[in-house]
GROMACS .gro file of C-alpha atoms in nm:
model
  252
    1MET     CA    1   2.618   0.267   1.324
    2TYR     CA    2   2.291   0.426   1.201
    3LEU     CA    3   2.014   0.182   1.139
    4PHE     CA    4   1.702   0.293   0.940
    5ARG     CA    5   1.407   0.048   0.947
    6CYS     CA    6   1.134   0.126   0.699
    7THR     CA    7   0.753   0.125   0.782
    8SER     CA    8   0.493   0.168   0.513
    9LYS     CA    9   0.199   0.412   0.461
   10ILE     CA   10  -0.080   0.261   0.240
   11GLU     CA   11  -0.371   0.380   0.046
   12GLY     CA   12  -0.658   0.122  -0.015
   13GLU     CA   13  -0.994   0.083  -0.164
   14LEU     CA   14  -1.294  -0.131  -0.065
   15ILE     CA   15  -1.519  -0.257  -0.346
   16MET     CA   16  -1.838  -0.469  -0.320
   17SER     CA   17  -1.878  -0.696  -0.613
   18LEU     CA   18  -2.228  -0.847  -0.699
   19PRO     CA   19  -2.344  -1.092  -0.976
   20CYS     CA   20  -2.518  -0.891  -1.246
   21ASP     CA   21  -2.846  -1.079  -1.201
   22ALA     CA   22  -2.849  -1.016  -0.821
   23ALA     CA   23  -2.773  -0.647  -0.895
   24ALA     CA   24  -3.058  -0.626  -1.144
   25ASP     CA   25  -3.297  -0.777  -0.886
   26LEU     CA   26  -3.173  -0.522  -0.614
   27ALA     CA   27  -3.203  -0.242  -0.847
   28ILE     CA   28  -3.584  -0.288  -0.902
   29ASN     CA   29  -3.672  -0.413  -0.553
   30PRO     CA   30  -3.939  -0.188  -0.426
   31ALA     CA   31  -3.839  -0.264  -0.060
   32PRO     CA   32  -3.470  -0.352  -0.069
   33PRO     CA   33  -3.343  -0.483   0.265
   34PRO     CA   34  -3.110  -0.236   0.427
   35LEU     CA   35  -2.742  -0.280   0.377
   36LYS     CA   36  -2.495  -0.198   0.668
   37ILE     CA   37  -2.133  -0.250   0.679
   38ARG     CA   38  -1.857  -0.217   0.939
   39LEU     CA   39  -1.484  -0.222   0.891
   40VAL     CA   40  -1.249  -0.445   1.088
   41SER     CA   41  -0.895  -0.304   1.045
   42THR     CA   42  -0.555  -0.426   1.176
   43THR     CA   43  -0.410  -0.102   1.056
   44THR     CA   44  -0.662   0.150   1.159
   45PRO     CA   45  -0.694   0.403   0.875
   46ASN     CA   46  -0.640   0.789   0.974
   47SER     CA   47  -0.864   0.903   0.688
   48PHE     CA   48  -1.122   0.786   0.453
   49ILE     CA   49  -1.356   0.893   0.175
   50VAL     CA   50  -1.703   0.734   0.122
   51ASN     CA   51  -1.865   0.690  -0.223
   52ARG     CA   52  -2.117   0.964  -0.224
   53GLN     CA   53  -2.300   0.787  -0.500
   54ILE     CA   54  -2.435   0.532  -0.241
   55PHE     CA   55  -2.372   0.695   0.096
   56SER     CA   56  -2.555   1.014   0.198
   57ILE     CA   57  -2.368   1.040   0.533
   58LYS     CA   58  -2.008   0.995   0.618
   59PRO     CA   59  -1.974   0.872   0.974
   60PRO     CA   60  -1.719   1.036   1.228
   61SER     CA   61  -1.518   0.727   1.231
   62ILE     CA   62  -1.415   0.466   0.973
   63LEU     CA   63  -1.496   0.201   1.226
   64ASP     CA   64  -1.851   0.308   1.284
   65ILE     CA   65  -2.138   0.134   1.106
   66LEU     CA   66  -2.180   0.259   0.746
   67GLU     CA   67  -2.545   0.252   0.615
   68VAL     CA   68  -2.579   0.245   0.248
   69ASN     CA   69  -2.849   0.470   0.103
   70MET     CA   70  -3.053   0.217  -0.077
   71ASN     CA   71  -3.228   0.473  -0.318
   72LEU     CA   72  -2.889   0.587  -0.423
   73LEU     CA   73  -2.751   0.233  -0.464
   74GLN     CA   74  -3.048   0.138  -0.676
   75ASN     CA   75  -2.981   0.453  -0.904
   76PHE     CA   76  -2.612   0.358  -0.912
   77LEU     CA   77  -2.682  -0.003  -1.011
   78LYS     CA   78  -2.941   0.092  -1.288
   79LYS     CA   79  -2.682   0.318  -1.447
   80ARG     CA   80  -2.399   0.064  -1.428
   81LEU     CA   81  -2.605  -0.223  -1.561
   82GLU     CA   82  -2.679  -0.003  -1.881
   83GLN     CA   83  -2.293   0.063  -1.916
   84ILE     CA   84  -2.131  -0.278  -1.857
   85GLY     CA   85  -2.287  -0.487  -2.131
   86LYS     CA   86  -2.245  -0.873  -2.090
   87GLN     CA   87  -2.016  -0.866  -1.782
   88GLN     CA   88  -2.097  -1.127  -1.524
   89ARG     CA   89  -2.037  -0.900  -1.207
   90ILE     CA   90  -2.084  -0.533  -1.125
   91ASN     CA   91  -1.826  -0.353  -0.899
   92ILE     CA   92  -1.967  -0.112  -0.634
   93PRO     CA   93  -1.689   0.123  -0.496
   94LEU     CA   94  -1.751   0.161  -0.116
   95LEU     CA   95  -1.467   0.394   0.004
   96LYS     CA   96  -1.109   0.476  -0.012
   97TYR     CA   97  -0.881   0.501   0.281
   98LYS     CA   98  -0.536   0.573   0.411
   99SER     CA   99  -0.350   0.388   0.683
  100PRO     CA  100  -0.061   0.563   0.883
  101TYR     CA  101   0.143   0.248   0.882
  102LEU     CA  102   0.163  -0.110   0.775
  103LYS     CA  103   0.242  -0.388   1.015
  104ALA     CA  104   0.553  -0.592   0.946
  105GLU     CA  105   0.354  -0.906   0.883
  106LEU     CA  106   0.152  -0.743   0.617
  107ALA     CA  107   0.426  -0.558   0.439
  108PRO     CA  108   0.536  -0.717   0.111
  109LEU     CA  109   0.875  -0.555   0.115
  110ILE     CA  110   1.102  -0.549   0.420
  111ALA     CA  111   1.400  -0.306   0.391
  112GLN     CA  112   1.669  -0.178   0.628
  113SER     CA  113   1.956   0.067   0.549
  114TYR     CA  114   2.275   0.092   0.754
  115TRP     CA  115   2.541   0.353   0.768
  116THR     CA  116   2.881   0.251   0.892
  117THR     CA  117   3.197   0.454   0.924
  118SER     CA  118   3.541   0.292   0.919
  119GLY     CA  119   3.865   0.449   0.848
  120ASP     CA  120   3.855   0.692   0.565
  121ASN     CA  121   3.507   0.574   0.432
  122THR     CA  122   3.143   0.584   0.521
  123VAL     CA  123   2.942   0.295   0.365
  124LEU     CA  124   2.571   0.289   0.300
  125SER     CA  125   2.413  -0.062   0.285
  126ILE     CA  126   2.039  -0.118   0.186
  127ASP     CA  127   1.911  -0.473   0.246
  128ALA     CA  128   1.561  -0.558   0.095
  129SER     CA  129   1.378  -0.884   0.106
  130VAL     CA  130   1.027  -1.022   0.052
  131ASN     CA  131   0.796  -1.110   0.331
  132GLU     CA  132   0.796  -1.498   0.337
  133SER     CA  133   0.424  -1.499   0.418
  134LEU     CA  134   0.371  -1.395   0.057
  135ALA     CA  135   0.543  -1.697  -0.093
  136VAL     CA  136   0.209  -1.877  -0.144
  137GLN     CA  137   0.082  -1.575  -0.336
  138ASN     CA  138   0.153  -1.494  -0.700
  139PHE     CA  139   0.289  -1.151  -0.628
  140HIS     CA  140   0.493  -0.920  -0.853
  141PHE     CA  141   0.683  -0.597  -0.818
  142PRO     CA  142   0.668  -0.404  -1.142
  143ARG     CA  143   0.905  -0.151  -0.983
  144ILE     CA  144   1.116  -0.086  -0.680
  145THR     CA  145   1.295   0.241  -0.643
  146TYR     CA  146   1.567   0.289  -0.366
  147SER     CA  147   1.715   0.639  -0.307
  148ASN     CA  148   1.914   0.797  -0.044
  149SER     CA  149   1.996   1.160   0.009
  150PHE     CA  150   2.357   1.274   0.119
  151ASP     CA  151   2.561   1.578   0.188
  152SER     CA  152   2.649   1.761  -0.140
  153SER     CA  153   3.005   1.805  -0.022
  154THR     CA  154   3.075   1.434   0.021
  155PRO     CA  155   3.211   1.245  -0.288
  156VAL     CA  156   3.070   0.914  -0.379
  157LEU     CA  157   3.357   0.676  -0.442
  158SER     CA  158   3.158   0.368  -0.558
  159SER     CA  159   2.816   0.206  -0.578
  160HIS     CA  160   2.707  -0.156  -0.642
  161PRO     CA  161   2.500  -0.214  -0.834
  162SER     CA  162   2.572   0.113  -1.020
  163ALA     CA  163   2.349   0.389  -0.890
  164GLU     CA  164   2.231   0.694  -1.077
  165ILE     CA  165   2.353   1.015  -0.894
  166SER     CA  166   2.176   1.350  -0.921
  167ASN     CA  167   2.063   1.625  -0.696
  168ASN     CA  168   2.259   1.486  -0.397
  169LYS     CA  169   2.070   1.160  -0.413
  170LEU     CA  170   2.166   0.798  -0.497
  171ARG     CA  171   1.901   0.617  -0.685
  172TRP     CA  172   1.863   0.248  -0.775
  173GLU     CA  173   1.588   0.112  -0.990
  174ARG     CA  174   1.454  -0.253  -0.996
  175TYR     CA  175   1.191  -0.380  -1.236
  176ASP     CA  176   0.979  -0.699  -1.278
  177VAL     CA  177   1.075  -0.870  -0.936
  178GLY     CA  178   0.888  -1.155  -0.808
  179ASN     CA  179   0.938  -1.466  -0.599
  180GLU     CA  180   1.319  -1.473  -0.671
  181MET     CA  181   1.360  -1.212  -0.401
  182LEU     CA  182   1.263  -1.482  -0.140
  183ASP     CA  183   1.594  -1.663  -0.204
  184HIS     CA  184   1.794  -1.365  -0.331
  185PRO     CA  185   1.734  -1.051  -0.137
  186ASP     CA  186   1.856  -0.718  -0.262
  187ARG     CA  187   2.185  -0.573  -0.127
  188LEU     CA  188   2.273  -0.221  -0.242
  189ILE     CA  189   2.608  -0.070  -0.139
  190ALA     CA  190   2.750   0.280  -0.179
  191THR     CA  191   3.087   0.409  -0.044
  192PHE     CA  192   3.155   0.768   0.031
  193GLU     CA  193   3.438   0.956   0.182
  194VAL     CA  194   3.387   0.998   0.556
  195ILE     CA  195   3.056   1.177   0.623
  196PRO     CA  196   3.084   1.372   0.952
  197ASN     CA  197   2.717   1.417   1.009
  198LEU     CA  198   2.460   1.152   0.917
  199GLU     CA  199   2.153   1.325   1.074
  200GLY     CA  200   2.048   1.483   0.744
  201SER     CA  201   2.059   1.153   0.549
  202ARG     CA  202   1.725   0.995   0.438
  203THR     CA  203   1.661   0.653   0.280
  204ASP     CA  204   1.329   0.644   0.082
  205ILE     CA  205   1.182   0.326  -0.088
  206GLU     CA  206   0.900   0.346  -0.327
  207PHE     CA  207   0.736   0.033  -0.466
  208GLU     CA  208   0.446  -0.100  -0.660
  209VAL     CA  209   0.311  -0.448  -0.592
  210GLU     CA  210   0.041  -0.664  -0.779
  211GLY     CA  211  -0.120  -0.983  -0.705
  212VAL     CA  212  -0.144  -0.944  -0.335
  213VAL     CA  213  -0.394  -0.797  -0.077
  214ILE     CA  214  -0.207  -0.642   0.208
  215SER     CA  215  -0.435  -0.375   0.347
  216GLY     CA  216  -0.529  -0.546   0.678
  217THR     CA  217  -0.886  -0.413   0.640
  218ASP     CA  218  -1.190  -0.636   0.617
  219VAL     CA  219  -1.566  -0.566   0.579
  220VAL     CA  220  -1.841  -0.738   0.782
  221LEU     CA  221  -2.215  -0.699   0.731
  222GLU     CA  222  -2.428  -0.572   1.014
  223ASN     CA  223  -2.777  -0.724   1.039
  224SER     CA  224  -2.784  -0.767   0.673
  225GLU     CA  225  -2.888  -1.133   0.628
  226SER     CA  226  -3.002  -1.073   0.268
  227TYR     CA  227  -2.647  -1.001   0.148
  228SER     CA  228  -2.335  -1.212   0.134
  229ILE     CA  229  -1.983  -1.110   0.253
  230ALA     CA  230  -1.840  -1.332  -0.002
  231THR     CA  231  -1.900  -1.068  -0.259
  232THR     CA  232  -1.653  -0.818  -0.102
  233VAL     CA  233  -1.335  -0.733  -0.281
  234LYS     CA  234  -1.032  -0.549  -0.147
  235LYS     CA  235  -0.787  -0.361  -0.370
  236MET     CA  236  -0.472  -0.161  -0.299
  237LYS     CA  237  -0.350   0.143  -0.488
  238SER     CA  238  -0.049   0.010  -0.677
  239ASP     CA  239   0.139   0.356  -0.710
  240LYS     CA  240   0.107   0.505  -0.362
  241TYR     CA  241   0.331   0.287  -0.143
  242TRP     CA  242   0.599   0.480   0.037
  243THR     CA  243   0.830   0.365   0.308
  244GLU     CA  244   0.986   0.615   0.548
  245PRO     CA  245   1.276   0.550   0.784
  246LYS     CA  246   1.293   0.548   1.154
  247ILE     CA  247   1.628   0.577   1.330
  248MET     CA  248   1.634   0.272   1.544
  249ASP     CA  249   1.989   0.285   1.674
  250SER     CA  250   2.232   0.579   1.642
  251ASN     CA  251   2.516   0.441   1.840
  252CYS     CA  252   2.853   0.457   1.661
   0.00000   0.00000   0.00000
């Protein structure tokens, strides 16, 4: 049996949100207190981009202290306050980051694929379920796409649910999925004639999720008593989640 267990690569964004009256006061303060932030991450990002509109220097590591250029921040706030009208808060993008993997306890979608060969057939099974820790959150999957490549010379005998087959790839689409996956996990099955070599097979799962913060990255303020960490917001890009397989067990 070949077992593929999926891990996730993620992209995220950190945004600081301020009430407009506080932002207006900060924008005209002749001596604004310094604002320094530090990231605490359970999934250490391997690359990041700071917002050059408020940071003049990018530190060597995302875990170093990030010091906001207060002159740049004040100019940013003045421009945004002119644009947003009667909104109650102003969002300040801090940085964007990528993480190399997502720990299982943070992953919203947990998936495994299995290849088994018996008699004249090789069967692919994909099991997908939702992390139970998300049950208390109002999460929603607008789309989940399961796909699996296979040898072009191997006929597909059947698939359930019915899969789209093109370019030597099986493809299943799921739309508008939510808490029902907690009680009713997905199970996708495809049956082939015997596949002599499974080394070239690959299972990919792409998904979007809304209503849940899963980045594992938090911001703390460093020596900044004039600011409140309660104004920090985390967001995740909803179209950049990919899971890639690792072969955990290749014993037949």
